[in-house]
Amino acid sequence: MARIISSKEVIFAVAYLLLLSVLAGLTYVGWRLTRASASRPRTRVIGPDDDPEFLRRLGSEDNPRP
C-alpha cells in the first residue's frame, strides 16, 4: 500500500535539504578562505644573488681568480 505524503512533510524535507546545502556551502567557503590565507606567498627579501646590478658589479677585475 502506498503512503500518501502530506504537504507539511514535503515542506520539512525541502527546508532540511536547503539547510544542509547552506551549511555545506558555508563550510566550503570557510575552508577555501583558510587555505587561501595559508598558501599566500610571503614577501621576499632580495639578497645579493637576486640583484642583477650587484652581479654585474662583480666583474673579473673585482674578484680575480688565481
CSV table of C-alpha atoms in Angstrom, one decimal:
chain,number,residue,atom,x,y,z
A,1,MET,CA,0.0,0.0,0.0
A,2,ALA,CA,1.4,3.4,-1.0
A,3,ARG,CA,1.8,6.0,1.7
A,4,ILE,CA,0.5,9.5,0.9
A,5,ILE,CA,2.9,12.3,1.8
A,6,SER,CA,1.4,15.4,3.2
A,7,SER,CA,2.5,18.9,2.2
A,8,LYS,CA,4.0,19.6,5.6
A,9,GLU,CA,6.3,16.6,5.2
A,10,VAL,CA,7.4,17.9,1.8
A,11,ILE,CA,8.0,21.4,3.1
A,12,PHE,CA,10.0,20.0,6.0
A,13,ALA,CA,12.1,17.8,3.7
A,14,VAL,CA,12.8,20.8,1.3
A,15,ALA,CA,13.7,23.0,4.3
A,16,TYR,CA,16.0,20.4,5.7
A,17,LEU,CA,17.8,19.9,2.3
A,18,LEU,CA,18.1,23.7,2.0
A,19,LEU,CA,19.6,23.9,5.5
A,20,LEU,CA,22.1,21.2,4.6
A,21,SER,CA,23.1,22.9,1.4
A,22,VAL,CA,23.7,26.2,3.1
A,23,LEU,CA,25.8,24.6,5.8
A,24,ALA,CA,27.8,22.7,3.3
A,25,GLY,CA,28.4,25.9,1.3
A,26,LEU,CA,29.5,27.9,4.4
A,27,THR,CA,31.8,25.1,5.3
A,28,TYR,CA,33.3,25.0,1.9
A,29,VAL,CA,33.8,28.8,1.8
A,30,GLY,CA,35.4,28.8,5.2
A,31,TRP,CA,37.7,26.0,4.2
A,32,ARG,CA,38.7,27.8,1.0
A,33,LEU,CA,39.4,31.1,2.9
A,34,THR,CA,41.7,29.4,5.4
A,35,ARG,CA,43.5,27.6,2.6
A,36,ALA,CA,43.9,30.8,0.6
A,37,SER,CA,45.4,32.7,3.5
A,38,ALA,CA,47.7,29.8,4.4
A,39,SER,CA,49.1,29.4,0.8
A,40,ARG,CA,49.6,33.2,0.3
A,41,PRO,CA,53.3,33.8,-0.6
A,42,ARG,CA,55.4,35.6,1.9
A,43,THR,CA,57.1,38.8,1.0
A,44,ARG,CA,60.6,38.1,-0.3
A,45,VAL,CA,63.8,39.6,0.8
A,46,ILE,CA,66.1,40.4,-2.1
A,47,GLY,CA,69.6,39.1,-1.4
A,48,PRO,CA,72.8,39.8,-3.3
A,49,ASP,CA,72.3,36.8,-5.5
A,50,ASP,CA,68.9,38.1,-6.6
A,51,ASP,CA,70.2,41.6,-7.5
A,52,PRO,CA,71.3,41.8,-11.2
A,53,GLU,CA,73.2,45.1,-10.5
A,54,PHE,CA,75.2,43.5,-7.8
A,55,LEU,CA,76.0,40.6,-10.0
A,56,ARG,CA,77.1,42.9,-12.9
A,57,ARG,CA,79.4,44.8,-10.5
A,58,LEU,CA,81.1,41.5,-9.7
A,59,GLY,CA,83.4,41.5,-12.6
A,60,SER,CA,86.6,39.7,-13.2
A,61,GLU,CA,88.6,42.8,-12.1
A,62,ASP,CA,86.9,42.9,-8.7
A,63,ASN,CA,87.5,39.3,-7.8
A,64,PRO,CA,90.3,37.8,-9.9
A,65,ARG,CA,90.9,34.1,-9.8
A,66,PRO,CA,94.4,32.8,-9.4
